[in-house]
CSV table of C-alpha atoms in Angstrom, one decimal:
chain,number,residue,atom,x,y,z
A,274,ASP,CA,-9.9,-3.7,-15.4
A,275,VAL,CA,-10.5,-2.5,-11.6
A,276,LYS,CA,-8.4,1.5,-11.9
A,277,VAL,CA,-7.2,4.0,-9.5
A,278,THR,CA,-6.5,6.9,-11.0
A,279,GLN,CA,-4.0,9.5,-10.4
A,280,SER,CA,-4.3,12.8,-12.1
A,281,SER,CA,-0.4,14.2,-12.0
A,282,ARG,CA,2.2,11.3,-12.2
A,283,TYR,CA,4.8,14.5,-11.9
A,284,LEU,CA,4.1,17.9,-10.6
A,285,VAL,CA,6.1,20.5,-9.9
A,286,LYS,CA,5.6,23.0,-7.3
A,287,ARG,CA,6.7,26.3,-5.6
A,288,THR,CA,7.3,27.0,-2.0
A,289,GLY,CA,4.5,27.6,-0.7
A,290,GLU,CA,1.8,27.1,-3.5
A,291,LYS,CA,-2.1,25.4,-2.6
A,292,VAL,CA,-0.9,22.0,-4.5
A,293,PHE,CA,-4.4,20.2,-4.8
A,294,LEU,CA,-3.4,16.1,-5.6
A,295,GLU,CA,-6.4,13.9,-7.6
A,296,CYS,CA,-7.4,10.5,-7.3
A,297,VAL,CA,-10.2,8.6,-8.5
A,298,GLN,CA,-11.4,5.2,-8.6
A,299,ASP,CA,-14.0,2.8,-10.2
A,300,MET,CA,-14.5,-0.3,-8.2
A,301,ASP,CA,-17.3,1.9,-5.9
A,302,HIS,CA,-14.3,1.2,-3.3
A,303,GLU,CA,-16.1,2.7,0.6
A,304,ASN,CA,-12.4,3.0,1.9
A,305,MET,CA,-9.8,5.8,0.0
A,306,PHE,CA,-6.1,6.5,1.4
A,307,TRP,CA,-3.3,8.7,0.9
A,308,TYR,CA,0.4,7.7,1.0
A,309,ARG,CA,3.7,9.0,0.9
A,310,GLN,CA,6.7,7.6,0.1
A,311,ASP,CA,10.3,8.4,1.2
A,312,PRO,CA,13.2,6.8,0.6
A,313,GLY,CA,14.8,4.6,3.7
A,314,LEU,CA,10.6,5.3,6.0
A,315,GLY,CA,8.8,3.5,3.5
A,316,LEU,CA,5.1,3.9,3.2
A,317,ARG,CA,3.3,6.1,5.3
A,318,LEU,CA,-0.6,7.6,6.2
A,319,ILE,CA,-1.3,10.2,5.6
A,320,TYR,CA,-5.2,10.7,6.0
A,321,PHE,CA,-8.2,7.8,5.2
A,322,SER,CA,-11.7,8.2,3.9
A,323,TYR,CA,-14.4,5.5,5.5
A,324,ASP,CA,-17.2,7.5,3.7
A,325,VAL,CA,-18.2,10.4,1.8
A,326,LYS,CA,-17.2,13.9,3.8
A,327,MET,CA,-15.2,11.7,6.6
A,328,LYS,CA,-12.1,11.2,7.7
A,329,GLU,CA,-9.7,10.5,9.2
A,330,LYS,CA,-5.9,11.5,9.9
A,331,GLY,CA,-3.4,8.3,9.4
A,332,ASP,CA,0.4,8.2,11.6
A,333,ILE,CA,1.8,11.8,9.7
A,334,PRO,CA,-1.4,14.3,8.5
A,335,GLU,CA,0.5,17.4,9.5
A,336,GLY,CA,0.7,20.0,6.4
A,337,TYR,CA,-2.1,18.6,4.5
A,338,SER,CA,-5.8,18.0,4.3
A,339,VAL,CA,-8.2,16.4,2.1
A,340,SER,CA,-11.6,15.8,0.6
A,341,ARG,CA,-14.4,13.8,-0.7
A,342,GLU,CA,-17.2,14.8,-1.7
A,343,LYS,CA,-17.9,11.8,-3.5
A,344,LYS,CA,-17.7,8.3,-3.1
A,345,GLU,CA,-15.0,8.0,-6.3
A,346,ARG,CA,-12.8,10.9,-5.8
A,347,PHE,CA,-10.6,12.0,-2.9
A,348,SER,CA,-8.0,15.1,-3.3
A,349,LEU,CA,-5.5,15.3,-1.1
A,350,ILE,CA,-4.5,18.9,-0.2
A,351,LEU,CA,-1.0,20.7,0.0
A,352,GLU,CA,-2.4,24.6,1.9
A,353,SER,CA,1.6,25.2,1.4
A,354,ALA,CA,4.2,22.9,0.4
A,355,SER,CA,7.0,23.3,1.7
A,356,THR,CA,10.7,21.3,0.4
A,357,ASN,CA,10.5,19.0,2.9
A,358,GLN,CA,6.8,17.3,1.3
A,359,THR,CA,8.7,16.4,-2.2
A,360,SER,CA,7.8,12.9,-2.2
A,361,MET,CA,5.7,10.2,-3.6
A,362,TYR,CA,2.4,10.4,-3.3
A,363,LEU,CA,0.7,7.1,-2.9
A,364,CYS,CA,-3.8,6.8,-3.1
A,365,ALA,CA,-5.4,3.6,-3.1
A,366,SER,CA,-8.8,2.3,-1.9
A,367,SER,CA,-10.4,-0.4,-0.6
A,368,LEU,CA,-14.0,-2.4,-0.1
A,369,THR,CA,-15.0,-2.4,3.5
A,370,GLY,CA,-15.9,-5.6,6.2
A,371,PHE,CA,-14.2,-8.1,4.2
A,372,SER,CA,-10.0,-9.0,3.7
A,373,TYR,CA,-9.8,-7.7,0.5
A,374,GLY,CA,-6.5,-5.8,-0.2
A,375,TYR,CA,-5.9,-2.2,-2.0
A,376,THR,CA,-5.1,-1.5,-4.7
A,377,PHE,CA,-3.2,1.1,-5.1
A,378,GLY,CA,-2.8,3.9,-8.2
A,379,SER,CA,0.8,4.8,-9.9
A,380,GLY,CA,1.6,7.8,-7.7
A,381,THR,CA,2.0,11.2,-7.9
A,382,ARG,CA,6.2,12.4,-7.6
A,383,LEU,CA,6.0,15.8,-6.2
A,384,THR,CA,9.5,18.1,-6.0
A,385,VAL,CA,8.4,21.3,-4.6
A,386,VAL,CA,11.1,23.8,-5.7
B,81,ASP,CA,6.8,0.4,13.9
B,82,ALA,CA,5.9,-2.2,11.7
B,83,LYS,CA,5.8,-6.1,13.0
B,84,THR,CA,6.9,-8.0,10.8
B,85,THR,CA,10.5,-8.8,9.3
B,86,GLN,CA,11.7,-10.0,6.8
B,87,PRO,CA,15.4,-10.6,4.9
B,88,THR,CA,16.1,-6.9,2.9
B,89,SER,CA,17.0,-8.9,-0.4
B,90,MET,CA,17.3,-12.3,-1.9
B,91,ASP,CA,17.8,-13.7,-5.2
B,92,CYS,CA,16.3,-16.4,-7.2
B,93,ALA,CA,16.6,-17.9,-10.9
B,94,GLU,CA,14.6,-17.2,-13.0
B,95,GLY,CA,12.3,-20.4,-13.4
B,96,ARG,CA,12.7,-21.4,-10.2
B,97,ALA,CA,10.0,-20.8,-6.7
B,98,ALA,CA,10.9,-17.8,-5.0
B,99,ASN,CA,10.2,-18.7,-1.2
B,100,LEU,CA,10.2,-15.1,0.5
B,101,PRO,CA,9.6,-15.6,4.6
B,102,CYS,CA,8.4,-13.4,7.2
B,103,ASN,CA,8.7,-13.0,10.4
B,104,HIS,CA,4.9,-11.9,12.5
B,105,SER,CA,5.8,-13.0,15.7
B,106,THR,CA,4.2,-10.4,17.9
B,107,ILE,CA,0.6,-10.7,15.4
B,108,SER,CA,-2.5,-11.6,17.2
B,109,GLY,CA,-5.8,-13.5,16.9
B,110,ASN,CA,-7.6,-11.5,14.4
B,111,GLU,CA,-4.6,-10.0,12.4
B,112,TYR,CA,-4.6,-11.1,8.8
B,113,VAL,CA,-1.1,-11.3,6.8
B,114,TYR,CA,-1.0,-9.4,3.8
B,115,TRP,CA,1.2,-9.4,1.2
B,116,TYR,CA,2.1,-6.8,-1.5
B,117,ARG,CA,4.6,-6.0,-4.2
B,118,GLN,CA,6.3,-2.8,-5.2
B,119,ILE,CA,8.0,-3.0,-8.8
B,120,HIS,CA,10.6,0.0,-9.3
B,121,SER,CA,8.0,3.2,-9.9
B,122,GLN,CA,5.0,2.2,-9.3
B,123,GLY,CA,2.2,1.8,-6.7
B,124,PRO,CA,2.3,-1.2,-5.2
B,125,GLN,CA,0.2,-4.1,-6.0
B,126,TYR,CA,-1.6,-6.7,-3.3
B,127,ILE,CA,-0.6,-10.1,-3.9
B,128,ILE,CA,-2.5,-12.8,-1.5
B,129,HIS,CA,-3.3,-12.4,1.7
B,130,GLY,CA,-4.9,-15.6,4.3
B,131,LEU,CA,-5.0,-15.7,8.4
B,132,LYS,CA,-4.7,-19.4,9.1
B,133,ASN,CA,-4.6,-21.2,6.4
B,134,ASN,CA,-2.7,-21.6,3.6
B,135,GLU,CA,-4.0,-19.3,-0.1
B,136,THR,CA,-3.5,-20.0,-3.6
B,137,ASN,CA,-4.7,-17.8,-6.2
B,138,GLU,CA,-2.8,-17.0,-9.5
B,139,MET,CA,-0.1,-15.2,-8.5
B,140,ALA,CA,1.4,-16.5,-5.2
B,141,SER,CA,0.9,-20.1,-2.8
B,142,LEU,CA,0.7,-18.0,1.6
B,143,ILE,CA,1.6,-20.8,3.5
B,144,ILE,CA,1.2,-20.0,7.3
B,145,THR,CA,2.6,-22.0,10.0
B,146,GLU,CA,0.7,-23.6,12.7
B,147,ASP,CA,0.9,-21.2,15.6
B,148,ARG,CA,0.6,-18.3,12.9
B,149,LYS,CA,4.0,-16.7,13.8
B,150,SER,CA,5.7,-16.5,10.9
B,151,SER,CA,4.7,-17.5,6.5
B,152,THR,CA,6.3,-17.9,3.8
B,153,LEU,CA,5.5,-16.3,0.1
B,154,ILE,CA,5.6,-18.6,-3.0
B,155,LEU,CA,6.2,-17.3,-6.7
B,156,PRO,CA,6.3,-21.0,-8.0
B,157,HIS,CA,8.1,-19.6,-11.3
B,158,ALA,CA,9.6,-17.0,-10.3
B,159,THR,CA,10.7,-14.1,-14.4
B,160,LEU,CA,12.2,-11.5,-14.5
B,161,ARG,CA,9.3,-9.8,-14.3
B,162,ASP,CA,8.9,-10.2,-10.6
B,163,THR,CA,11.8,-8.1,-10.0
B,164,ALA,CA,9.9,-5.8,-7.0
B,165,VAL,CA,10.3,-5.1,-3.6
B,166,TYR,CA,8.0,-7.8,-1.6
B,167,TYR,CA,6.3,-6.5,1.9
B,168,CYS,CA,4.7,-9.0,4.3
B,169,ILE,CA,2.2,-6.8,6.5
B,170,VAL,CA,-0.1,-7.9,9.2
B,171,SER,CA,-3.1,-5.3,9.7
B,172,PRO,CA,-7.0,-6.1,11.6
B,173,ASN,CA,-9.3,-6.2,9.1
B,174,TYR,CA,-12.4,-4.1,11.2
B,175,GLY,CA,-14.5,-1.7,9.5
B,176,GLY,CA,-13.7,1.3,9.1
B,177,SER,CA,-10.4,1.2,10.4
B,178,GLN,CA,-8.4,-0.2,7.5
B,179,GLY,CA,-5.6,2.6,7.3
B,180,ASN,CA,-3.5,0.4,9.4
B,181,LEU,CA,-1.4,-0.8,6.6
B,182,ILE,CA,1.7,-0.3,8.0
B,183,PHE,CA,4.8,-0.3,4.9
B,184,GLY,CA,8.3,-1.8,6.7
B,185,LYS,CA,10.4,-2.3,4.0
B,186,GLY,CA,10.2,-5.1,2.9
B,187,THR,CA,12.2,-7.8,1.0
B,188,LYS,CA,13.8,-6.8,-2.4
B,189,LEU,CA,14.1,-10.0,-4.8
B,190,SER,CA,16.0,-10.3,-7.6
B,191,VAL,CA,15.5,-12.2,-10.1
B,192,LYS,CA,18.0,-13.1,-12.3
B,193,PRO,CA,18.3,-15.0,-15.9
């Protein structure tokens, strides 16, 4: 069964810490995405990548960066965590060039205190 | 802004068909209609997508009107496990710019015994 795996299900970090959220997919997908989901706001796209070492800003990139050194791994980095980054973070991947659906991970619930 | 309009919530009796409507009156010629669902505390799950023709897979059927301004997702025999938020999304499908899935608020489907 194809999978998108997020390294942590729950995470608690302190304000100002540097936080790494890891996502790995085993489907050889070109595209990978990071979303955050907040009550009343739905899913919002933070960053996406359509190839190794490539990245594109989504709708809310401020305060985040990403890294894609290998095709299967897409990392989201919070350079200096703040309380307003407390959220559910969802990683997804997809193939390119045809209308395949996105496969999502189970999410990481991050709390910044 | 989401390009789709869905009812906030719907109920369905277990074993009956669930018909979830979606309006997308501003859809463009190259935009697909996608359906995802999100069961509580999990990542969204791809269900089905279509461009013009009706589609069916092991999970559901998608009926798209001839003018493409609306569609209906049909779960033929709803079970309690189909209780979830269902998202209808329209998105272009070209190359690396697949990072534009905009999830609205969706329809909360409650399947009742």
